[in-house]
mmCIF file of C-alpha atoms in Angstrom:
data_model
loop_
_atom_site.group_PDB
_atom_site.id
_atom_site.type_symbol
_atom_site.label_atom_id
_atom_site.label_comp_id
_atom_site.label_asym_id
_atom_site.label_seq_id
_atom_site.Cartn_x
_atom_site.Cartn_y
_atom_site.Cartn_z
ATOM 1 C CA MET A 1 -6.734 -13.457 18.885
ATOM 2 C CA ALA A 2 -8.008 -10.242 17.372
ATOM 3 C CA GLU A 3 -7.342 -9.688 13.660
ATOM 4 C CA LEU A 4 -4.313 -7.568 12.759
ATOM 5 C CA ALA A 5 -6.558 -4.997 11.065
ATOM 6 C CA THR A 6 -8.484 -4.458 14.242
ATOM 7 C CA ILE A 7 -5.322 -4.015 16.348
ATOM 8 C CA ALA A 8 -3.648 -1.806 13.741
ATOM 9 C CA ARG A 9 -6.559 0.565 13.263
ATOM 10 C CA PRO A 10 -6.008 2.811 16.300
ATOM 11 C CA TYR A 11 -2.331 3.069 15.546
ATOM 12 C CA ALA A 12 -3.022 4.076 11.959
ATOM 13 C CA GLU A 13 -5.655 6.578 12.953
ATOM 14 C CA ALA A 14 -3.396 8.151 15.549
ATOM 15 C CA LEU A 15 -0.505 8.349 13.139
ATOM 16 C CA PHE A 16 -2.752 9.852 10.537
ATOM 17 C CA ARG A 17 -3.904 12.552 12.945
ATOM 18 C CA VAL A 18 -0.257 13.432 13.615
ATOM 19 C CA ALA A 19 0.513 13.453 9.899
ATOM 20 C CA GLN A 20 -2.356 15.812 9.139
ATOM 21 C CA SER A 21 -0.700 18.511 11.178
ATOM 22 C CA GLY A 22 2.478 18.129 9.050
ATOM 23 C CA ASN A 23 3.168 17.185 5.496
ATOM 24 C CA LEU A 24 0.873 14.289 4.655
ATOM 25 C CA SER A 25 2.791 13.252 1.552
ATOM 26 C CA THR A 26 6.087 12.983 3.441
ATOM 27 C CA TRP A 27 4.402 10.992 6.201
ATOM 28 C CA SER A 28 2.856 8.678 3.647
ATOM 29 C CA ASP A 29 6.212 7.963 2.118
ATOM 30 C CA LEU A 30 7.760 7.408 5.537
ATOM 31 C CA VAL A 31 5.002 5.055 6.722
ATOM 32 C CA SER A 32 5.220 3.097 3.438
ATOM 33 C CA GLU A 33 8.955 2.723 3.881
ATOM 34 C CA MET A 34 8.615 1.608 7.522
ATOM 35 C CA ALA A 35 5.917 -0.943 6.489
ATOM 36 C CA GLN A 36 8.147 -2.270 3.771
ATOM 37 C CA ILE A 37 11.087 -2.728 6.159
ATOM 38 C CA ALA A 38 8.922 -4.294 8.876
ATOM 39 C CA ALA A 39 7.485 -6.834 6.328
ATOM 40 C CA HIS A 40 10.919 -8.029 5.231
ATOM 41 C CA PRO A 41 11.736 -11.531 6.625
ATOM 42 C CA ASP A 42 15.204 -10.530 7.687
ATOM 43 C CA PHE A 43 13.877 -7.688 9.782
ATOM 44 C CA GLN A 44 11.138 -9.912 11.240
ATOM 45 C CA SER A 45 13.758 -12.400 12.394
ATOM 46 C CA LEU A 46 15.823 -9.573 13.885
ATOM 47 C CA ALA A 47 12.761 -8.179 15.706
ATOM 48 C CA GLY A 48 12.069 -11.656 17.091
ATOM 49 C CA ASN A 49 15.580 -12.025 18.500
ATOM 50 C CA PRO A 50 15.179 -12.196 22.306
ATOM 51 C CA LYS A 51 18.750 -10.961 22.865
ATOM 52 C CA LEU A 52 17.959 -7.539 21.479
ATOM 53 C CA SER A 53 16.173 -4.859 23.497
ATOM 54 C CA ASP A 54 13.089 -3.097 22.236
ATOM 55 C CA GLN A 55 15.168 0.050 21.727
ATOM 56 C CA GLN A 56 17.813 -1.823 19.674
ATOM 57 C CA VAL A 57 15.077 -3.201 17.388
ATOM 58 C CA ALA A 58 13.477 0.290 17.008
ATOM 59 C CA ASP A 59 16.918 1.820 16.284
ATOM 60 C CA ALA A 60 17.573 -0.888 13.646
ATOM 61 C CA LEU A 61 14.289 -0.088 11.884
ATOM 62 C CA LEU A 62 14.979 3.637 12.050
ATOM 63 C CA GLY A 63 18.519 3.077 10.824
ATOM 64 C CA LEU A 64 17.273 1.284 7.695
ATOM 65 C CA LEU A 65 15.064 4.208 6.659
ATOM 66 C CA LYS A 66 16.257 6.199 3.683
ATOM 67 C CA THR A 67 14.233 9.206 4.776
ATOM 68 C CA PRO A 68 15.139 10.849 8.068
ATOM 69 C CA ALA A 69 12.553 10.209 10.742
ATOM 70 C CA SER A 70 11.027 13.014 12.732
ATOM 71 C CA ALA A 71 10.849 12.929 16.525
ATOM 72 C CA GLU A 72 7.180 11.825 16.255
ATOM 73 C CA ALA A 73 8.102 8.949 13.929
ATOM 74 C CA LYS A 74 10.924 7.826 16.288
ATOM 75 C CA ASN A 75 8.530 7.911 19.206
ATOM 76 C CA PHE A 76 5.958 5.931 17.234
ATOM 77 C CA VAL A 77 8.416 3.216 16.276
ATOM 78 C CA ALA A 78 9.763 3.037 19.868
ATOM 79 C CA MET A 79 6.233 2.710 21.225
ATOM 80 C CA LEU A 80 5.434 -0.080 18.725
ATOM 81 C CA ALA A 81 8.668 -1.859 19.685
ATOM 82 C CA GLU A 82 7.953 -1.574 23.422
ATOM 83 C CA ASN A 83 4.495 -3.037 22.918
ATOM 84 C CA GLY A 84 5.665 -5.817 20.580
ATOM 85 C CA ARG A 85 3.675 -4.342 17.728
ATOM 86 C CA LEU A 86 6.275 -3.820 14.999
ATOM 87 C CA ALA A 87 4.821 -6.662 13.026
ATOM 88 C CA LEU A 88 1.725 -4.475 12.614
ATOM 89 C CA LEU A 89 3.523 -1.861 10.569
ATOM 90 C CA PRO A 90 2.513 -3.278 7.134
ATOM 91 C CA GLU A 91 -1.136 -3.278 8.173
ATOM 92 C CA ILE A 92 -0.752 0.156 9.774
ATOM 93 C CA GLY A 93 0.790 1.383 6.531
ATOM 94 C CA ALA A 94 -2.145 -0.003 4.471
ATOM 95 C CA GLN A 95 -4.709 1.595 6.757
ATOM 96 C CA PHE A 96 -2.820 4.911 6.825
ATOM 97 C CA HIS A 97 -2.737 4.927 3.009
ATOM 98 C CA ALA A 98 -6.520 4.206 2.920
ATOM 99 C CA LEU A 99 -7.189 7.091 5.270
ATOM 100 C CA LYS A 100 -5.060 9.365 3.097
ATOM 101 C CA ASN A 101 -6.964 8.259 -0.037
ATOM 102 C CA VAL A 102 -10.311 8.999 1.638
ATOM 103 C CA GLN A 103 -9.182 12.497 2.688
ATOM 104 C CA GLU A 104 -7.912 13.212 -0.854
ATOM 105 C CA GLY A 105 -10.879 11.629 -2.613
ATOM 106 C CA ALA A 106 -8.555 9.284 -4.341
ATOM 107 C CA ALA A 107 -8.243 5.524 -4.821
ATOM 108 C CA ASP A 108 -5.504 3.062 -5.768
ATOM 109 C CA ALA A 109 -5.719 1.582 -9.219
ATOM 110 C CA GLN A 110 -3.970 -1.702 -9.923
ATOM 111 C CA ILE A 111 -3.412 -1.688 -13.733
ATOM 112 C CA THR A 112 -2.300 -4.941 -15.328
ATOM 113 C CA SER A 113 -1.289 -4.781 -18.952
ATOM 114 C CA ALA A 114 -0.273 -7.401 -21.478
ATOM 115 C CA PHE A 115 2.614 -5.187 -22.569
ATOM 116 C CA ALA A 116 4.804 -2.566 -20.937
ATOM 117 C CA LEU A 117 3.278 0.856 -21.007
ATOM 118 C CA SER A 118 5.195 4.091 -21.436
ATOM 119 C CA ASP A 119 4.619 6.975 -19.003
ATOM 120 C CA VAL A 120 2.601 8.821 -21.616
ATOM 121 C CA GLN A 121 0.334 5.774 -22.163
ATOM 122 C CA VAL A 122 -0.133 5.331 -18.411
ATOM 123 C CA GLY A 123 -0.995 9.051 -18.099
ATOM 124 C CA GLU A 124 -3.583 8.872 -20.893
ATOM 125 C CA LEU A 125 -5.103 5.635 -19.478
ATOM 126 C CA VAL A 126 -5.323 7.086 -15.963
ATOM 127 C CA ALA A 127 -7.034 10.240 -17.311
ATOM 128 C CA VAL A 128 -9.695 8.091 -18.946
ATOM 129 C CA LEU A 129 -10.060 5.916 -15.871
ATOM 130 C CA GLU A 130 -10.387 8.950 -13.557
ATOM 131 C CA LYS A 131 -13.365 10.105 -15.645
ATOM 132 C CA LYS A 132 -14.890 6.635 -15.559
ATOM 133 C CA PHE A 133 -14.435 6.087 -11.777
ATOM 134 C CA GLY A 134 -15.081 9.732 -10.841
ATOM 135 C CA ARG A 135 -12.059 10.192 -8.596
ATOM 136 C CA LYS A 136 -8.303 10.709 -8.655
ATOM 137 C CA LEU A 137 -6.385 7.454 -9.093
ATOM 138 C CA ASN A 138 -2.989 6.434 -7.889
ATOM 139 C CA PRO A 139 -1.866 3.918 -10.483
ATOM 140 C CA SER A 140 0.303 0.842 -9.932
ATOM 141 C CA VAL A 141 1.195 -0.809 -13.198
ATOM 142 C CA THR A 142 2.294 -4.408 -13.702
ATOM 143 C CA VAL A 143 2.782 -6.527 -16.836
ATOM 144 C CA ASP A 144 1.153 -9.926 -17.307
ATOM 145 C CA ASP A 145 1.653 -11.407 -20.777
ATOM 146 C CA SER A 146 -1.031 -14.038 -20.131
ATOM 147 C CA LEU A 147 -3.632 -11.257 -20.795
ATOM 148 C CA ILE A 148 -2.619 -11.619 -24.457
ATOM 149 C CA GLY A 149 -3.710 -8.018 -25.105
ATOM 150 C CA GLY A 150 -5.524 -5.164 -23.386
ATOM 151 C CA VAL A 151 -5.608 -4.114 -19.745
ATOM 152 C CA ARG A 152 -7.213 -5.149 -16.473
ATOM 153 C CA VAL A 153 -7.897 -2.431 -13.906
ATOM 154 C CA VAL A 154 -8.856 -2.963 -10.252
ATOM 155 C CA VAL A 155 -9.996 0.024 -8.240
ATOM 156 C CA GLY A 156 -11.224 -1.045 -4.780
ATOM 157 C CA ASP A 157 -13.832 -3.708 -5.475
ATOM 158 C CA GLU A 158 -14.456 -2.575 -9.012
ATOM 159 C CA VAL A 159 -12.852 -4.454 -11.926
ATOM 160 C CA LEU A 160 -12.604 -3.285 -15.535
ATOM 161 C CA ASP A 161 -11.255 -6.117 -17.645
ATOM 162 C CA THR A 162 -10.722 -5.332 -21.360
ATOM 163 C CA SER A 163 -8.093 -8.019 -21.885
ATOM 164 C CA VAL A 164 -8.190 -10.424 -24.778
ATOM 165 C CA ARG A 165 -8.026 -13.335 -22.246
ATOM 166 C CA ALA A 166 -11.303 -12.080 -20.560
ATOM 167 C CA LYS A 167 -13.018 -11.712 -23.936
ATOM 168 C CA LEU A 168 -12.005 -15.260 -24.953
ATOM 169 C CA GLN A 169 -13.366 -16.577 -21.634
ATOM 170 C CA GLN A 170 -16.656 -14.778 -22.282
ATOM 171 C CA MET A 171 -16.829 -16.286 -25.739
ATOM 172 C CA HIS A 172 -16.126 -19.754 -24.239
ATOM 173 C CA VAL A 173 -18.916 -19.385 -21.704
ATOM 174 C CA ALA A 174 -21.299 -18.150 -24.389
ATOM 175 C CA LEU A 175 -20.455 -21.050 -26.753
ATOM 176 C CA ALA A 176 -20.591 -23.660 -23.972
ATOM 177 C CA ALA A 177 -24.057 -22.516 -22.746
#
């Protein structure tokens, strides 16, 4: 069986082309919301129920959306349901988001901090990181107290680890060698 990413790619690209003719930010939010709903185990079991028609499953997904869906979005969901591809929505959402980032010259930044960061601190950190990485960053901040102190930033395949835990590991390796 082909990988989900391979199957999802044409759907994501087609949806992205439609979104480019409208408000890309609104579409991005809608696609993320649809992906989140489709990834939920309760929805997955509902979608796998053989007693429900494809249209009923599509209507259920559309009914769970907080944002009103456009006619194009409704057609897209109905088409995915008819083809048994609703399970692809999380992967379609990820690929759609990647296409949006490429167009905007941006990247997602996973920031892990030892302590909770205020909005001002996150803003200052992102400004410094944008200079370092040379592109606009979309930050996602989590807290992991096992870092002891500092931050760990992942942008694509690049990692910047200034945590105390990483420095202690480096010292351990140096002393053990």
